[in-house]
Coordinates of C-alpha atoms in Angstrom, one line a residue:
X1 CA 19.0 28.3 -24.1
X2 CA 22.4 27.9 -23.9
X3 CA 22.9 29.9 -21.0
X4 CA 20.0 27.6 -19.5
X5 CA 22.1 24.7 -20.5
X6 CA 25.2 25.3 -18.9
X7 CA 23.5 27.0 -15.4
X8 CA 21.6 23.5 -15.1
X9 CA 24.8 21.6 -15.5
X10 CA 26.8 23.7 -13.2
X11 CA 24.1 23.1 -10.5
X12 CA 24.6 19.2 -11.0
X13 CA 28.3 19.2 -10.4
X14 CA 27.8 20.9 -7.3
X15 CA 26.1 17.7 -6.1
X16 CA 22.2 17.2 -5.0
X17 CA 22.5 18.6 -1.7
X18 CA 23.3 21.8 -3.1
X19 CA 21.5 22.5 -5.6
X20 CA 19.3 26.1 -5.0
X21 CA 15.6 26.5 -4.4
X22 CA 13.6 26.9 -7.8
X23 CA 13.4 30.8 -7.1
X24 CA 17.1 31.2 -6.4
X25 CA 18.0 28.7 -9.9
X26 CA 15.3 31.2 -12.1
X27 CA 17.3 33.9 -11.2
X28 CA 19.6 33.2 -13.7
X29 CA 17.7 31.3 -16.1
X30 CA 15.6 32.3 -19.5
X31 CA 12.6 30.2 -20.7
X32 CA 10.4 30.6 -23.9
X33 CA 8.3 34.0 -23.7
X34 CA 4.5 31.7 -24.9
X35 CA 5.4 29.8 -21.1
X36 CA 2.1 30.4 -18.7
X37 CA 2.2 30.7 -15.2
X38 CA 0.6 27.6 -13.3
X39 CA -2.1 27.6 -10.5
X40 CA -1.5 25.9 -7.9
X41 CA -2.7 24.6 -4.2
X42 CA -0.5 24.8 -0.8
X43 CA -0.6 22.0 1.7
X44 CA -2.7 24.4 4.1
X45 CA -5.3 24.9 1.2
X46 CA -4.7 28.4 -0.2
X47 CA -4.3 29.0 -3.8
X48 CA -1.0 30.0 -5.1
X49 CA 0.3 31.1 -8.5
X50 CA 3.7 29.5 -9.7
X51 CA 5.6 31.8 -11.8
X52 CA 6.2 30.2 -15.8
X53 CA 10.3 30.8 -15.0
X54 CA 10.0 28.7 -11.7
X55 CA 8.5 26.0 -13.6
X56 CA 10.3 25.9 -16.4
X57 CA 13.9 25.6 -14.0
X58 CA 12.0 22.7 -12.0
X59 CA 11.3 20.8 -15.3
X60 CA 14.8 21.6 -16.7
X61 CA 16.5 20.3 -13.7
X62 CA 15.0 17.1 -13.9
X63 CA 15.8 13.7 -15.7
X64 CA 12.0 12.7 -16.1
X65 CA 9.3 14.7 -17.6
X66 CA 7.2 17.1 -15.6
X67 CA 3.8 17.8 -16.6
X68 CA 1.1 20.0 -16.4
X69 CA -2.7 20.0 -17.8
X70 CA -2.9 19.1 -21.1
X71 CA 0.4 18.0 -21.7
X72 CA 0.6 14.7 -23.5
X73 CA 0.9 11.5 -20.8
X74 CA -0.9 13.5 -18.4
X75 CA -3.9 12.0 -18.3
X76 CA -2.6 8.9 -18.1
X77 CA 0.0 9.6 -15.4
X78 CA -2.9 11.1 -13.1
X79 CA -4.9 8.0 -13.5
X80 CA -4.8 5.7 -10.3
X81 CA -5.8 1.9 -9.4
X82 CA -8.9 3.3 -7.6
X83 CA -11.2 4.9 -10.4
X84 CA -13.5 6.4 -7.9
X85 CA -10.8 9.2 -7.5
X86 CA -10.5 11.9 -11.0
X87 CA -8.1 14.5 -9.7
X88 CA -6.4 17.0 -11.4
X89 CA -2.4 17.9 -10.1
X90 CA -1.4 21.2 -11.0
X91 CA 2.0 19.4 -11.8
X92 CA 3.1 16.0 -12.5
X93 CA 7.0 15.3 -11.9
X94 CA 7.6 12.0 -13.3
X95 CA 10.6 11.0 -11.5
X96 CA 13.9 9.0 -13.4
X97 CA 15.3 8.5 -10.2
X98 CA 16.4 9.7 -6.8
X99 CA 17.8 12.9 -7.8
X100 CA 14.1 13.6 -9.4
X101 CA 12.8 12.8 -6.3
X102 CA 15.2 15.2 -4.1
X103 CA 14.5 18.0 -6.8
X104 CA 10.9 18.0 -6.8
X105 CA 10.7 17.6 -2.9
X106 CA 12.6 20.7 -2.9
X107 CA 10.4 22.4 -5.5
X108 CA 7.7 21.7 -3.0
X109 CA 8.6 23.1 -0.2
X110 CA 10.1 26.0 -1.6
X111 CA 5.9 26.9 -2.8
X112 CA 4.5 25.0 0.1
X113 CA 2.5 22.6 -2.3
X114 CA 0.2 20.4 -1.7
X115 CA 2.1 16.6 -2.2
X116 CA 0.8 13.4 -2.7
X117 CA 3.2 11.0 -3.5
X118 CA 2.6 8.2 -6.1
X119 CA 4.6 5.1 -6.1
X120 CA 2.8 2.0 -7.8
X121 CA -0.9 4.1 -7.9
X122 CA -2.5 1.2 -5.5
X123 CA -3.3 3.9 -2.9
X124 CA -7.6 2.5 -2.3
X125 CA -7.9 5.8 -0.3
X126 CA -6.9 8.0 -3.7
X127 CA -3.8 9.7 -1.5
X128 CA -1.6 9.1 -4.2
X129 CA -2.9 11.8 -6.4
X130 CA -4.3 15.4 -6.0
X131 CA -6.3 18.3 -7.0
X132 CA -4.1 21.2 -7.8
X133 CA -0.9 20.4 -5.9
X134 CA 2.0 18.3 -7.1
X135 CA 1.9 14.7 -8.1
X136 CA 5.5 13.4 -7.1
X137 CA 5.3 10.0 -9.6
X138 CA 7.6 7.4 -8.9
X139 CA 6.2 5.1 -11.2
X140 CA 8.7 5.6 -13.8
X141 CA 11.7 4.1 -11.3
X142 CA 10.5 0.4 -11.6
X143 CA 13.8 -1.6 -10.8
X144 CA 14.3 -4.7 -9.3
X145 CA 18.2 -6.3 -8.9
X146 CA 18.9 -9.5 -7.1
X147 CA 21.3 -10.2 -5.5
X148 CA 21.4 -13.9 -4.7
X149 CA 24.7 -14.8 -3.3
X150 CA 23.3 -12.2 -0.8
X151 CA 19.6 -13.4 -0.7
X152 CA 18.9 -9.5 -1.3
X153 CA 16.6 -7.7 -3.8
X154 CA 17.5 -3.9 -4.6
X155 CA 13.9 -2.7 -5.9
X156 CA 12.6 0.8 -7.2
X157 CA 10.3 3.0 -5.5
X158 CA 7.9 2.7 -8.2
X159 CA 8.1 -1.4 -8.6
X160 CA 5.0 -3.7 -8.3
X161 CA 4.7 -6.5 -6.6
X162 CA 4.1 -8.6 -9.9
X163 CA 8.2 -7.4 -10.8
X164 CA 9.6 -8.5 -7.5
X165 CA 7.9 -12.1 -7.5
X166 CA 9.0 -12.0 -11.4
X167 CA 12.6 -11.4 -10.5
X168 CA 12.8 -13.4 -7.6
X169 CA 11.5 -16.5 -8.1
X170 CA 14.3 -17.1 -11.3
X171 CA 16.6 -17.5 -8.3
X172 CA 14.8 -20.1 -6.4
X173 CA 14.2 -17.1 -3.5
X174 CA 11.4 -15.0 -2.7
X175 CA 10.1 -12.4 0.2
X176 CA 6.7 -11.3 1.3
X177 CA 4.3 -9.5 -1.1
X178 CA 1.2 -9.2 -1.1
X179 CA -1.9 -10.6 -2.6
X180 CA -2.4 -8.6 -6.2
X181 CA 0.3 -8.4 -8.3
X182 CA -0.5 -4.9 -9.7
X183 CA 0.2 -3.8 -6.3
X184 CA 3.0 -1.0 -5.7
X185 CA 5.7 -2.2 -3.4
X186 CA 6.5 0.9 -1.6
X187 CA 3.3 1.8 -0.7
X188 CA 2.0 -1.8 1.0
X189 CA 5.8 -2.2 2.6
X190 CA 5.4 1.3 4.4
X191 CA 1.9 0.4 5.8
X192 CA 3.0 -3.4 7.0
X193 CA 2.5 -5.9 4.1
X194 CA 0.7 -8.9 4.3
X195 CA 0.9 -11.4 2.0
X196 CA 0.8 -15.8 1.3
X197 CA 3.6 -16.3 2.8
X198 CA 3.8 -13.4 5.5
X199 CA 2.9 -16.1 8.5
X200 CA 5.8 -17.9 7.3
X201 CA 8.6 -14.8 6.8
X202 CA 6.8 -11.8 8.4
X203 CA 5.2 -8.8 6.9
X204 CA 7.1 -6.9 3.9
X205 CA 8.2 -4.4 6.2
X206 CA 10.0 -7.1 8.3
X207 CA 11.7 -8.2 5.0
X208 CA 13.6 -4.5 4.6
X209 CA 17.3 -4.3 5.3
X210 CA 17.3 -0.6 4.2
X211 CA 15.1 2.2 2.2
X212 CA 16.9 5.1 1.1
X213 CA 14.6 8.3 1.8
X214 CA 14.4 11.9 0.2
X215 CA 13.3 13.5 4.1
X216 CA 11.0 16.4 4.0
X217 CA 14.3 18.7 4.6
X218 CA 15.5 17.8 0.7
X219 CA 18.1 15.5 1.6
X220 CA 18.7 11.6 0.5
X221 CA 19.6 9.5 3.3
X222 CA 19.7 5.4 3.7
X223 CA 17.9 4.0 6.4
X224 CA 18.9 1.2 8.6
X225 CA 19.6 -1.0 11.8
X226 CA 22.8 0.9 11.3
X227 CA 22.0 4.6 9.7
X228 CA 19.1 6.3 11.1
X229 CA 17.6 3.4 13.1
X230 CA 14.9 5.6 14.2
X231 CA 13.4 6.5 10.7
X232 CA 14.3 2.8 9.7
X233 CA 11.8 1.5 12.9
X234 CA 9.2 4.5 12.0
X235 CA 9.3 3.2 8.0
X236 CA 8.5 -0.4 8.7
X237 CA 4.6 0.3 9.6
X238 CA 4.1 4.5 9.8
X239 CA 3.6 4.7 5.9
X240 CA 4.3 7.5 3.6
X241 CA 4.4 10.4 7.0
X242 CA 8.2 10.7 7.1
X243 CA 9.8 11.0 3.6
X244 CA 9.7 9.7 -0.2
X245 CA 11.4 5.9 -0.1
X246 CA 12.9 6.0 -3.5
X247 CA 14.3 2.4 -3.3
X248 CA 13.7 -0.7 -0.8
X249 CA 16.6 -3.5 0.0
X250 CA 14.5 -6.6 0.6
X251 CA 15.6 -9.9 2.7
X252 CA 14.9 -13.1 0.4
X253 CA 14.0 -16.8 1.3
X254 CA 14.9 -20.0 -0.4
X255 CA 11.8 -21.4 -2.6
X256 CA 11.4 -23.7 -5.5
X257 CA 8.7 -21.4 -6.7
X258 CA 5.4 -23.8 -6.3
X259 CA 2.4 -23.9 -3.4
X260 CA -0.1 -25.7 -2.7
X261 CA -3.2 -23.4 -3.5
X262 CA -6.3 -22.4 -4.3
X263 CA -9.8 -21.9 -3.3
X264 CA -12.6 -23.9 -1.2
X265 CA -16.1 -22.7 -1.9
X266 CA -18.5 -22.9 0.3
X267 CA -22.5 -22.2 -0.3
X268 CA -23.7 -19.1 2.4
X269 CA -26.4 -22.0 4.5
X270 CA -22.6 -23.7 5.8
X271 CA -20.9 -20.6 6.1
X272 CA -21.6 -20.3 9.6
X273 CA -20.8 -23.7 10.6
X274 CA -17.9 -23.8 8.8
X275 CA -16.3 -20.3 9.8
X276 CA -16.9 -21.4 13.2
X277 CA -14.9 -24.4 12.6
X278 CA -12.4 -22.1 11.0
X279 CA -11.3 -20.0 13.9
X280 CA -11.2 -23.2 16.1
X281 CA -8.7 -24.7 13.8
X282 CA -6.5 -21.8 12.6
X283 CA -5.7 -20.7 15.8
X284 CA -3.1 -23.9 16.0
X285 CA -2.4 -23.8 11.9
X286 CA 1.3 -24.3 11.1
X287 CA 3.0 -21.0 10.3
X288 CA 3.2 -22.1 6.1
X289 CA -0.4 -22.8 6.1
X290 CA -2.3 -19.3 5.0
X291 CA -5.7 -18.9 4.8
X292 CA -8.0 -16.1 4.0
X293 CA -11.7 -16.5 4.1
X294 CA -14.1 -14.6 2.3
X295 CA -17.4 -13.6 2.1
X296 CA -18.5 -12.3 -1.3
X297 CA -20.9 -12.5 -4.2
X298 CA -20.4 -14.6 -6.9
X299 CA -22.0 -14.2 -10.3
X300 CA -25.8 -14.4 -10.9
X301 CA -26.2 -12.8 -7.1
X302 CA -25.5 -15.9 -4.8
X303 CA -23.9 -15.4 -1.8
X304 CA -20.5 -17.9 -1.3
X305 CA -18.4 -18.3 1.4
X306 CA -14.4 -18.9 -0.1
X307 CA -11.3 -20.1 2.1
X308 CA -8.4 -18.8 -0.6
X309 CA -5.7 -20.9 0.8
X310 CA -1.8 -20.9 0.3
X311 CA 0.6 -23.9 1.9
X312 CA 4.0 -23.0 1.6
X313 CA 5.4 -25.7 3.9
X314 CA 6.8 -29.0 2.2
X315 CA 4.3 -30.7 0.0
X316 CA 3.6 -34.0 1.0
X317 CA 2.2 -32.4 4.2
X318 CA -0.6 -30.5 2.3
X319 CA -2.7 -33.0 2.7
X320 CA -3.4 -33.7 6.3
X321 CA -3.0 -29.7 6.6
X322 CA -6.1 -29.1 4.8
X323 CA -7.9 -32.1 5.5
X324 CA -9.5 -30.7 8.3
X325 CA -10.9 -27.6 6.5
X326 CA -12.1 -29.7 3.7
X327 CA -14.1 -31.4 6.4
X328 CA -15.8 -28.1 8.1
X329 CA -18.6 -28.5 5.1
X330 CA -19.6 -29.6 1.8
X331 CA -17.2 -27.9 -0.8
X332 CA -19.2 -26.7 -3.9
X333 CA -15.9 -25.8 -5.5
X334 CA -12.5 -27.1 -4.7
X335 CA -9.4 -25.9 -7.0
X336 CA -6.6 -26.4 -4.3
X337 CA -3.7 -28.2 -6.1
X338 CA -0.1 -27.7 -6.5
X339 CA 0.6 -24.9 -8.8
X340 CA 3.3 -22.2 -9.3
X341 CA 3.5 -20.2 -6.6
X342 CA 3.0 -17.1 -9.4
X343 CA -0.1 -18.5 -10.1
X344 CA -2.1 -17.6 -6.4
X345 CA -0.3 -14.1 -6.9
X346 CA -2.1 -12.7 -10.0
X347 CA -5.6 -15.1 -9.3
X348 CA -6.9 -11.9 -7.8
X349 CA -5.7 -9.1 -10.6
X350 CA -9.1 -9.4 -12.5
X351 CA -11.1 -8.7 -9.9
X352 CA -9.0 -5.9 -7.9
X353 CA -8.4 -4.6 -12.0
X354 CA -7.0 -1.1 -12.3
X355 CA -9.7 1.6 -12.7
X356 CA -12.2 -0.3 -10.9
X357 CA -14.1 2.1 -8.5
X358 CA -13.9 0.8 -4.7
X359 CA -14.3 1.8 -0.9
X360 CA -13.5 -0.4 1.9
X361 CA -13.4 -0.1 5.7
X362 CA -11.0 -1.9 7.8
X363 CA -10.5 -3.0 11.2
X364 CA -8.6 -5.5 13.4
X365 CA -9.9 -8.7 15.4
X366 CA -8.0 -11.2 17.4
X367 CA -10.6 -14.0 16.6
X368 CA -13.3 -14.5 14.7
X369 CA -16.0 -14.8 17.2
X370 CA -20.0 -16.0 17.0
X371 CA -21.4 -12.6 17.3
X372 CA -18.7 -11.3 14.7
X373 CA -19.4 -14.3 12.1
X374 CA -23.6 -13.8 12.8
X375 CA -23.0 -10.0 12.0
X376 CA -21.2 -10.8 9.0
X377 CA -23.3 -13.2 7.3
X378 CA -26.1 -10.6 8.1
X379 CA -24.3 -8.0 6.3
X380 CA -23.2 -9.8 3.3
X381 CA -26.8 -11.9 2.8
X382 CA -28.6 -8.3 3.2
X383 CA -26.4 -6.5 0.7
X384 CA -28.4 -4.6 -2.0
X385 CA -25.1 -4.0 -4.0
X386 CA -24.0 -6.6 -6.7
X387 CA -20.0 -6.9 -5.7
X388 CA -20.2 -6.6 -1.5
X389 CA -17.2 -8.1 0.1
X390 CA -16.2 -9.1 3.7
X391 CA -12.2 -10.2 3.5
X392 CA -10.5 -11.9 6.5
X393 CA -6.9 -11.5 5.5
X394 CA -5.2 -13.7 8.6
X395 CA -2.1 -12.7 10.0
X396 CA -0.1 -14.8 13.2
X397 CA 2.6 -16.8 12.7
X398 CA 6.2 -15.5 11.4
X399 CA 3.8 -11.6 12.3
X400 CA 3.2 -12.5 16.1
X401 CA 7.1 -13.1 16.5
X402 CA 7.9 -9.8 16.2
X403 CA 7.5 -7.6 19.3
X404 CA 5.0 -5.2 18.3
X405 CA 7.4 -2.1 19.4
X406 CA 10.4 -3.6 17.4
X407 CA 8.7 -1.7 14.2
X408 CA 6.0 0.9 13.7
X409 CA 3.4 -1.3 13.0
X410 CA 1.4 -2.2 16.5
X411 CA -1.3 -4.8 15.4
X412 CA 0.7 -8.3 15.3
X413 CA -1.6 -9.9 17.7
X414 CA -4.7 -9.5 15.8
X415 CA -4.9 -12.9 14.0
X416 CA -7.4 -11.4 11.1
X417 CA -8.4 -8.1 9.3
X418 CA -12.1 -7.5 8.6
X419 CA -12.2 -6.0 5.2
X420 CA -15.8 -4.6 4.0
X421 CA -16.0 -3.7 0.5
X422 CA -17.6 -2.9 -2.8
X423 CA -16.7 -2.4 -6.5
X424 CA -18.4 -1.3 -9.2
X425 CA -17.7 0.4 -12.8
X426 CA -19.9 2.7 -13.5
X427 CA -20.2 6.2 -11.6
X428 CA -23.6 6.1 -11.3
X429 CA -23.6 3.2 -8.8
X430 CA -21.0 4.9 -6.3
X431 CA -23.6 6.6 -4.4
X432 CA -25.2 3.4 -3.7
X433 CA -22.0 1.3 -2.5
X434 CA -20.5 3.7 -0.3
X435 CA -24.2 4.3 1.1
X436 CA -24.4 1.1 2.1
X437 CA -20.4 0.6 3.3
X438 CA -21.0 3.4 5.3
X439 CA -24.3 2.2 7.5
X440 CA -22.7 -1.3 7.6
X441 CA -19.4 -0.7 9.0
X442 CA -20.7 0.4 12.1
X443 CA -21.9 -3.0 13.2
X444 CA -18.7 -4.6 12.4
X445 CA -16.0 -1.7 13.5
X446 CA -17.8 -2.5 17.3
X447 CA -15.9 -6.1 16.9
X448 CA -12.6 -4.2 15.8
X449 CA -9.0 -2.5 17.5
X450 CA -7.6 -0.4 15.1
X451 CA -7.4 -0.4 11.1
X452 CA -4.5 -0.9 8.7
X453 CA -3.5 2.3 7.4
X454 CA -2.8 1.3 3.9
X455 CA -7.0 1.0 3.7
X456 CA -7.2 4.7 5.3
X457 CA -9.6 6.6 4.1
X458 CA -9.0 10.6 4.1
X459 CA -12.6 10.8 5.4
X460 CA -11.2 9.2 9.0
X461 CA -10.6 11.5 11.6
X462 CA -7.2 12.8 12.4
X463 CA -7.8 11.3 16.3
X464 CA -8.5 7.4 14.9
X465 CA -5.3 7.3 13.2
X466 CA -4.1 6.5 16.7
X467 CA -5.7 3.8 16.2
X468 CA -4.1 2.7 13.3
X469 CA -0.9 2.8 15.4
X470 CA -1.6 1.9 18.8
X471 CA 0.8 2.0 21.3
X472 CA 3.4 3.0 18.4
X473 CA 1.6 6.5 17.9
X474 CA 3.9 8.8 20.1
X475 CA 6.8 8.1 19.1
X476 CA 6.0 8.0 15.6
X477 CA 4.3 11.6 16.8
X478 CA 7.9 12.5 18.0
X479 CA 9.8 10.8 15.0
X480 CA 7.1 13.1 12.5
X481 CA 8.0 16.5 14.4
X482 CA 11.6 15.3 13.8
X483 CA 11.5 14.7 10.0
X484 CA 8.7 16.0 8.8
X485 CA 7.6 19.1 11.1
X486 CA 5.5 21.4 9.0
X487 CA 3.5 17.5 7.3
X488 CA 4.5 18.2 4.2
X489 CA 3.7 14.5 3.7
X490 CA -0.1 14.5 4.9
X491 CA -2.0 12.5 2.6
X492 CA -1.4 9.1 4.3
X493 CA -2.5 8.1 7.6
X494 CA -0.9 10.8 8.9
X495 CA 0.5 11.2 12.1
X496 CA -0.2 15.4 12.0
X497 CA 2.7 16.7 14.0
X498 CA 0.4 19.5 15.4
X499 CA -1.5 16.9 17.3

């Protein structure tokens, strides 16, 4: 053991970017004789065996634990936001930091595993976690630092939004997050971001100054306008294809920290009426006014129609802002007052709670037409399931400014998402909801262009995530054979660079 000790500390002096290949490292290592060997699963499928010395140098070069089957913490650290997925990693590497990271990146390729890459555990499509390969876990490296002489937040691959807002806000500043605060940062800023105040400031990914990135290649480099400018434009909206972003720099805002907010509810006999009225009206709405309506099903089995509403802009105009939408029907429920701003941001953690089981299909519309609106109050009045959902997340605004080749994420001109989805606890009732997601969707999908990738599913087809990007997809296809040639990071919406 003490010849293990001092070969692992004679690796770290020689700095990161040298340290050996697990192989090369066992070489001149000894671990305990009871050690078993681990199987494991390449990226390509095929099984593979990982020698008990191999393993034991990986874990002893890093900071954080690294875990196997029925090691203590690893059921817990396999366990994601969506419930539906149970998978098994042959290894967990719970990362302490960046160094971690770099470490186990090169443990993977060195064995050609399988990856998926877990940051906050949000992943809906269950790509953060997988069966037999290794489970890079970043959820350890939860940091947040402000800066606010700067307006900058310095914030951890493994943060949530909830710690950003939490940190931020002290400071009279804040950025774009999105709308649950159990959310993982990394994961929604990769994809795009959407949030409450997005129309106002942009999408998260607009917010970045910098990510520093362990590449595919086992090296740590920062990202920027400056340093690699073509990673930084391929990370803001081309999600997890082109490295492991181990920390985010974040632009902030000036804000006092309160909204005006809350919900309208609306009976289903005036939700046509009054989403027609909708899309006349918020196609002008001021750039602080967001507003996302929602078709769901409340409790006892009625069917509501809810416009969840944020006004970031100054107060005394709130309310000739929302006058107008007050007036598109007869509110049955109206809790839209001026309240801290934290307050809208965890509203929705109860029902988006972790371990939930959930499927959703996503797609892009510039407008929320007639036939669109008839074909979802059809779907949502029809829906044998107890917790159907159709979400209109809006974007325009601070979004639409952006040139949509300026970053990797194409869909600015799309004013709304269209968000089917279900929810339920018990396994039992998966076959049902998915069932019935999946004959659904077709009807709306003919109304959509495109889908946002952090909702991709692993069941889409490799030739619709050229969807997801648009008229971004080739040269993110020439930025992935560039960074990340042999897709060692393919569970995402990946950009495969064999395509």
């Amino acid at each position: 053991m003490q010849r293990r000790t001092f070969c692992a500390s004679a690796a770290a002096a020689l700095g990161i970017a040298a340290w050996p290949f697990p192989r090369a490292y066992a070489a001149v290592s000894t671990i305990a004789d009871d050690a078993d060997d681990v199987e494991a699963v390449t990226g390509d499928g095929r099984q593979v065996l990982l020698h008990a010395a191999d393993v034991e140098d990986f874990r002893a070069g890093l900071r954080g634990a690294l875990l196997k089957q029925g090691a203590t913490g690893y059921d817990d650290a396999r366990r994601i936001y969506n419930g539906m997925f149970d998978r098994r990693p042959a290894l967990i590497a719970r990362c302490a930091g960046a160094a971690d990271v770099l470490r186990s990146v090169q443990f993977a390729r060195a064995h050609g595993l399988l990856v998926a890459v877990r940051g906050g555990g949000h992943s809906l499509s269950g790509q953060s976690v997988c069966d037999g390969g290794l489970m890079i876990d970043l959820s350890p490296m939860r940091f947040v630092r402000v800066d606010p002489g700067r307006r900058l937040a310095y914030v951890g691959g493994g943060a949530l939004l909830g710690d950003i807002d939490r940190e931020t806000l002290p400071f009279g500043l804040v950025t774009t997050t999105g709308t649950v605060s159990h959310t993982g940062a990394g994961g929604l800023t990769l994809g795009g971001g959407f949030g409450r105040v997005a129309r106002r400031y942009g999408l998260t990914c607009d917010q970045l100054t910098s990510v520093d990135v362990v590449t595919a290649d086992g090296r740590l480099v920062e990202a920027s306008s400056e340093q690699n400018a073509d990673l930084f434009w391929g990370l803001r909206g081309g999600g997890g294809n082109f490295g492991i972003a181990t920390s985010f720099a974040y632009r902030l805002h000036p804000w006092d920290g309160w909204a005006v907010g809350g919900r309208l509810v609306f009976p289903l006999e005036q939700a046509r009426d009054v989403l027609r009225g909708f899309d006349e009206l918020y196609e002008r709405a001021a750039d602080g006014l967001w507003i996302e309506p929602v078709l769901s099903t409340a409790p006892g089995g009625a069917r509501i129609l809810m416009l969840d509403i944020c006004y970031c802009d100054a107060p005394e105009g709130a309310e000739a802002a929302l006058a107008p939408y007050r007036r598109l029907g007869r509110p049955v429920g109206d809790t839209v007052a001026r309240v801290p701003y934290v307050q809208l941001q965890t509203q929705d953690d109860e029902r988006a709670r972790i371990g939930g089981r959930y499927y959703t299909k996503s797609g892009f519309v510039s407008r929320l037409d007639d036939d669109l609106i008839d074909a979802m109050l059809e779907t949502i009045a029809s829906a044998p399931v107890p917790m159907a959902r159709i979400a209109m997340p809006p974007k325009g605004g601070a979004i639409e400014g952006v040139a949509r080749d300026a970053t990797a994420f194409w869909h600015r001109k799309s004013l709304y998402s269209v968000l089917l989805g279900t929810s339920n606890d018990d396994p039992a009732d998966d076959a049902a909801n998915v069932g019935w997601a999946r004959s659904q969707w077709p009807t709306l999908e003919a109304f959509t262009e495109g889908f946002y990738a952090n909702t991709n599913l692993s069941e889409i087809a490799g030739d619709r995530v050229r969807d997801a990007y648009g008229g971004n997809y080739d040269r993110l296809l020439a930025l992935k054979r560039t960074y990340d040639p042999d897709n060692l990071f393919r569970l995402n919406a990946n950009v495969d660079p064999r395509a």
